[in-house]
Amino acid sequence: MSVLKSLVLFVLAAVFEIGGAWLVWQGVREHKGWIWIGAGIIALGLYGFAATLQPDGEFGRVLAAYGGVFVAGSIAWGAVADGYRPDRYDVTGALICLAGMAVIMYAPRGR
């Protein structure tokens, strides 16, 4: 159950961080205004809280592993929200990052 909880928290953190950055991007680069920027800042703050809820208490491990989720999530977000069409190298790179995340977070450590 702890792996499932961890995966759900990684997805939640990705939605907050990537969504927050996207909202700020929209507010600034697409001239949608301060409401979008403010919503993005709030979402980015919520990302920080979501990351702290991970069952593993090692900050470096959690944030390093989250990097893989962020890479794959960013590719997916771009495809869904902006119509970005990832190529095979984007997909391959994202899968490699997710594999790295799984090794960092879930490899048996003999604790």
Coordinates of N, CA and C in Angstrom, one line a residue:
M1 N 0.8 -1.2 0.0 CA 0.0 0.0 0.0 C 0.9 1.3 0.0
S2 N 2.0 1.2 0.6 CA 2.9 2.4 0.7 C 3.4 2.8 -0.7
V3 N 3.7 1.8 -1.6 CA 4.1 2.1 -3.0 C 2.9 2.8 -3.7
L4 N 1.7 2.3 -3.6 CA 0.5 2.9 -4.2 C 0.4 4.4 -3.7
K5 N 0.5 4.6 -2.4 CA 0.3 5.9 -1.8 C 1.4 6.8 -2.4
S6 N 2.6 6.3 -2.5 CA 3.7 7.1 -3.0 C 3.5 7.5 -4.5
L7 N 3.0 6.6 -5.3 CA 2.7 6.9 -6.7 C 1.6 7.9 -6.8
V8 N 0.6 7.8 -6.0 CA -0.5 8.8 -6.0 C 0.0 10.1 -5.6
L9 N 0.9 10.2 -4.6 CA 1.5 11.5 -4.2 C 2.4 12.1 -5.3
F10 N 3.1 11.2 -6.0 CA 3.9 11.7 -7.1 C 3.1 12.3 -8.2
V11 N 2.0 11.7 -8.5 CA 1.1 12.2 -9.5 C 0.5 13.5 -9.0
L12 N 0.0 13.6 -7.8 CA -0.5 14.8 -7.2 C 0.5 15.9 -7.3
A13 N 1.7 15.6 -6.9 CA 2.8 16.6 -6.9 C 3.0 17.1 -8.3
A14 N 3.0 16.2 -9.3 CA 3.2 16.6 -10.7 C 2.1 17.5 -11.2
V15 N 0.9 17.2 -10.8 CA -0.2 18.0 -11.3 C -0.1 19.5 -10.7
F16 N 0.3 19.6 -9.4 CA 0.5 20.9 -8.8 C 1.7 21.6 -9.4
E17 N 2.8 20.9 -9.5 CA 4.0 21.6 -10.0 C 3.9 22.0 -11.5
I18 N 3.6 21.0 -12.3 CA 3.5 21.2 -13.7 C 2.4 22.1 -14.1
G19 N 1.2 21.9 -13.4 CA 0.1 22.8 -13.6 C 0.4 24.2 -13.2
G20 N 1.1 24.3 -12.0 CA 1.4 25.7 -11.6 C 2.3 26.4 -12.5
A21 N 3.4 25.7 -13.0 CA 4.3 26.3 -13.9 C 3.6 26.7 -15.2
W22 N 2.6 25.8 -15.7 CA 1.9 26.1 -16.9 C 1.0 27.3 -16.7
L23 N 0.4 27.4 -15.5 CA -0.5 28.6 -15.3 C 0.3 29.9 -15.3
V24 N 1.5 29.9 -14.7 CA 2.4 31.0 -14.7 C 2.8 31.3 -16.1
W25 N 3.2 30.3 -16.9 CA 3.5 30.5 -18.3 C 2.4 31.1 -19.1
Q26 N 1.2 30.6 -18.9 CA 0.0 31.2 -19.5 C -0.2 32.6 -19.1
G27 N 0.0 32.9 -17.9 CA -0.2 34.3 -17.4 C 0.8 35.3 -18.0
V28 N 2.0 34.8 -18.1 CA 3.1 35.7 -18.5 C 3.2 35.7 -20.0
R29 N 3.5 34.5 -20.6 CA 3.8 34.4 -22.0 C 2.6 34.5 -22.9
E30 N 1.5 34.1 -22.4 CA 0.3 34.2 -23.2 C -0.6 35.4 -22.8
H31 N -0.1 36.2 -21.9 CA -0.8 37.4 -21.5 C -2.2 37.2 -20.9
K32 N -2.3 36.1 -20.1 CA -3.6 35.9 -19.5 C -3.8 36.6 -18.2
G33 N -2.8 37.2 -17.7 CA -2.9 38.0 -16.5 C -2.6 37.5 -15.2
W34 N -2.7 38.3 -14.2 CA -2.3 38.0 -12.8 C -3.1 36.9 -12.1
I35 N -4.4 36.7 -12.5 CA -5.1 35.7 -11.9 C -4.5 34.3 -12.2
W36 N -4.1 34.1 -13.5 CA -3.5 32.9 -13.9 C -2.1 32.7 -13.1
I37 N -1.4 33.8 -13.1 CA -0.1 33.8 -12.4 C -0.3 33.4 -10.9
G38 N -1.2 34.1 -10.3 CA -1.5 33.8 -8.8 C -1.9 32.4 -8.6
A39 N -2.8 31.9 -9.5 CA -3.2 30.5 -9.3 C -2.0 29.5 -9.5
G40 N -1.1 29.9 -10.4 CA 0.1 29.1 -10.6 C 1.0 29.1 -9.4
I41 N 1.1 30.3 -8.7 CA 1.9 30.4 -7.5 C 1.3 29.5 -6.4
I42 N 0.0 29.6 -6.3 CA -0.6 28.7 -5.2 C -0.4 27.3 -5.5
A43 N -0.6 26.9 -6.8 CA -0.4 25.4 -7.1 C 1.1 25.0 -6.9
L44 N 2.0 25.9 -7.2 CA 3.4 25.5 -6.9 C 3.7 25.4 -5.4
G45 N 3.0 26.2 -4.6 CA 3.2 26.0 -3.2 C 2.6 24.7 -2.7
L46 N 1.4 24.3 -3.3 CA 0.8 23.0 -2.9 C 1.7 21.9 -3.3
Y47 N 2.4 22.0 -4.4 CA 3.4 21.0 -4.8 C 4.4 20.7 -3.7
G48 N 4.9 21.8 -3.1 CA 5.8 21.6 -2.0 C 5.2 20.8 -0.8
F49 N 4.0 21.0 -0.5 CA 3.3 20.3 0.6 C 3.1 18.8 0.1
A50 N 2.7 18.6 -1.1 CA 2.4 17.2 -1.6 C 3.7 16.4 -1.5
A51 N 4.8 17.0 -1.8 CA 6.1 16.2 -1.8 C 6.4 15.8 -0.3
T52 N 6.1 16.6 0.7 CA 6.4 16.2 2.0 C 5.6 15.1 2.6
L53 N 4.6 14.7 1.9 CA 3.7 13.6 2.4 C 4.2 12.2 1.9
Q54 N 5.3 12.2 1.2 CA 5.8 10.9 0.7 C 6.2 10.0 1.9
P55 N 5.9 8.7 1.8 CA 6.2 7.8 3.0 C 7.7 7.8 3.3
D56 N 8.6 7.9 2.3 CA 10.0 7.9 2.5 C 10.4 9.2 3.0
G57 N 11.2 9.3 4.1 CA 11.5 10.5 4.7 C 12.8 11.1 4.2
E58 N 13.4 10.6 3.2 CA 14.7 11.1 2.7 C 14.4 12.2 1.6
F59 N 14.7 13.5 2.0 CA 14.4 14.6 1.0 C 15.1 14.4 -0.3
G60 N 16.3 14.1 -0.3 CA 17.1 14.0 -1.5 C 16.6 12.9 -2.4
R61 N 16.2 11.7 -1.8 CA 15.7 10.6 -2.6 C 14.3 11.0 -3.2
V62 N 13.5 11.5 -2.4 CA 12.1 11.9 -2.9 C 12.2 12.9 -4.0
L63 N 13.0 13.9 -3.9 CA 13.1 14.9 -4.9 C 13.8 14.4 -6.2
A64 N 14.8 13.6 -6.0 CA 15.5 13.0 -7.1 C 14.6 12.1 -7.9
A65 N 13.8 11.3 -7.2 CA 12.9 10.4 -7.9 C 11.8 11.2 -8.5
Y66 N 11.3 12.2 -7.9 CA 10.3 13.1 -8.5 C 10.7 13.7 -9.8
G67 N 12.0 13.9 -9.9 CA 12.5 14.4 -11.2 C 12.1 13.6 -12.4
G68 N 12.1 12.3 -12.2 CA 11.6 11.4 -13.3 C 10.1 11.5 -13.6
V69 N 9.4 11.7 -12.5 CA 7.9 11.9 -12.7 C 7.7 13.2 -13.4
F70 N 8.5 14.2 -13.0 CA 8.3 15.6 -13.6 C 8.6 15.5 -15.1
V71 N 9.6 14.8 -15.5 CA 10.0 14.7 -16.9 C 8.8 14.1 -17.7
A72 N 8.4 12.9 -17.3 CA 7.3 12.2 -18.0 C 6.0 13.0 -17.9
G73 N 5.7 13.6 -16.7 CA 4.5 14.4 -16.6 C 4.5 15.7 -17.5
S74 N 5.6 16.3 -17.6 CA 5.7 17.5 -18.5 C 5.5 17.1 -19.9
I75 N 6.0 16.0 -20.4 CA 5.7 15.6 -21.8 C 4.2 15.3 -21.9
A76 N 3.6 14.6 -21.0 CA 2.2 14.3 -21.1 C 1.4 15.6 -21.0
W77 N 1.7 16.5 -20.1 CA 1.0 17.8 -19.9 C 1.0 18.6 -21.2
G78 N 2.2 18.7 -21.8 CA 2.3 19.4 -23.1 C 1.5 18.8 -24.2
A79 N 1.4 17.5 -24.2 CA 0.6 16.8 -25.2 C -0.9 17.1 -25.0
V80 N -1.4 17.0 -23.8 CA -2.8 17.2 -23.5 C -3.2 18.7 -23.5
A81 N -2.4 19.5 -22.8 CA -2.8 20.9 -22.7 C -2.5 21.8 -23.8
D82 N -1.4 21.5 -24.5 CA -0.9 22.4 -25.6 C -0.8 21.8 -27.0
G83 N -1.2 20.5 -27.1 CA -1.2 19.8 -28.4 C 0.2 19.5 -28.8
Y84 N 1.2 19.5 -27.9 CA 2.5 19.0 -28.2 C 2.5 17.6 -28.6
R85 N 3.3 17.2 -29.7 CA 3.3 15.9 -30.2 C 4.7 15.3 -29.8
P86 N 4.8 14.5 -28.7 CA 6.1 13.9 -28.4 C 6.5 12.9 -29.5
D87 N 7.8 12.9 -29.8 CA 8.3 11.9 -30.7 C 8.8 10.7 -29.9
R88 N 9.3 9.8 -30.6 CA 9.8 8.5 -30.0 C 10.9 8.8 -29.0
Y89 N 11.7 9.8 -29.2 CA 12.8 10.1 -28.3 C 12.3 10.7 -27.0
D90 N 11.3 11.5 -27.1 CA 10.6 12.1 -26.0 C 10.0 11.0 -25.1
V91 N 9.3 10.1 -25.7 CA 8.7 9.0 -25.0 C 9.7 8.1 -24.4
T92 N 10.8 7.7 -25.2 CA 11.8 6.9 -24.7 C 12.5 7.5 -23.5
G93 N 12.9 8.8 -23.6 CA 13.5 9.5 -22.5 C 12.6 9.5 -21.2
A94 N 11.3 9.8 -21.4 CA 10.4 9.8 -20.3 C 10.3 8.4 -19.6
L95 N 10.3 7.4 -20.4 CA 10.3 6.0 -19.8 C 11.6 5.7 -19.1
I96 N 12.7 6.2 -19.6 CA 13.9 6.0 -18.9 C 13.9 6.7 -17.5
C97 N 13.4 7.9 -17.6 CA 13.3 8.7 -16.3 C 12.4 8.0 -15.3
L98 N 11.2 7.5 -15.8 CA 10.4 6.7 -14.9 C 11.0 5.5 -14.3
A99 N 11.8 4.8 -15.1 CA 12.5 3.6 -14.6 C 13.5 4.0 -13.6
G100 N 14.2 5.2 -13.8 CA 15.1 5.7 -12.8 C 14.4 6.0 -11.5
M101 N 13.2 6.6 -11.6 CA 12.4 6.9 -10.4 C 12.1 5.7 -9.6
A102 N 11.7 4.6 -10.4 CA 11.3 3.4 -9.7 C 12.5 2.8 -9.0
V103 N 13.7 2.8 -9.6 CA 14.9 2.3 -8.9 C 15.2 3.1 -7.7
I104 N 15.2 4.4 -7.8 CA 15.5 5.3 -6.7 C 14.6 5.1 -5.5
M105 N 13.3 5.0 -5.8 CA 12.3 5.0 -4.7 C 12.0 3.6 -4.2
Y106 N 11.9 2.6 -5.1 CA 11.3 1.3 -4.7 C 12.3 0.1 -4.7
A107 N 13.6 0.4 -4.9 CA 14.5 -0.7 -4.9 C 14.6 -1.2 -3.4
P108 N 14.8 -2.5 -3.2 CA 14.9 -3.1 -1.9 C 16.3 -2.6 -1.3
R109 N 16.2 -2.1 -0.1 CA 17.5 -1.6 0.5 C 17.9 -2.4 1.7
G110 N 17.2 -3.4 2.0 CA 17.5 -4.2 3.2 C 17.4 -3.5 4.5
R111 N 16.4 -2.7 4.6 CA 16.2 -2.0 5.9 C 15.6 -2.9 6.9

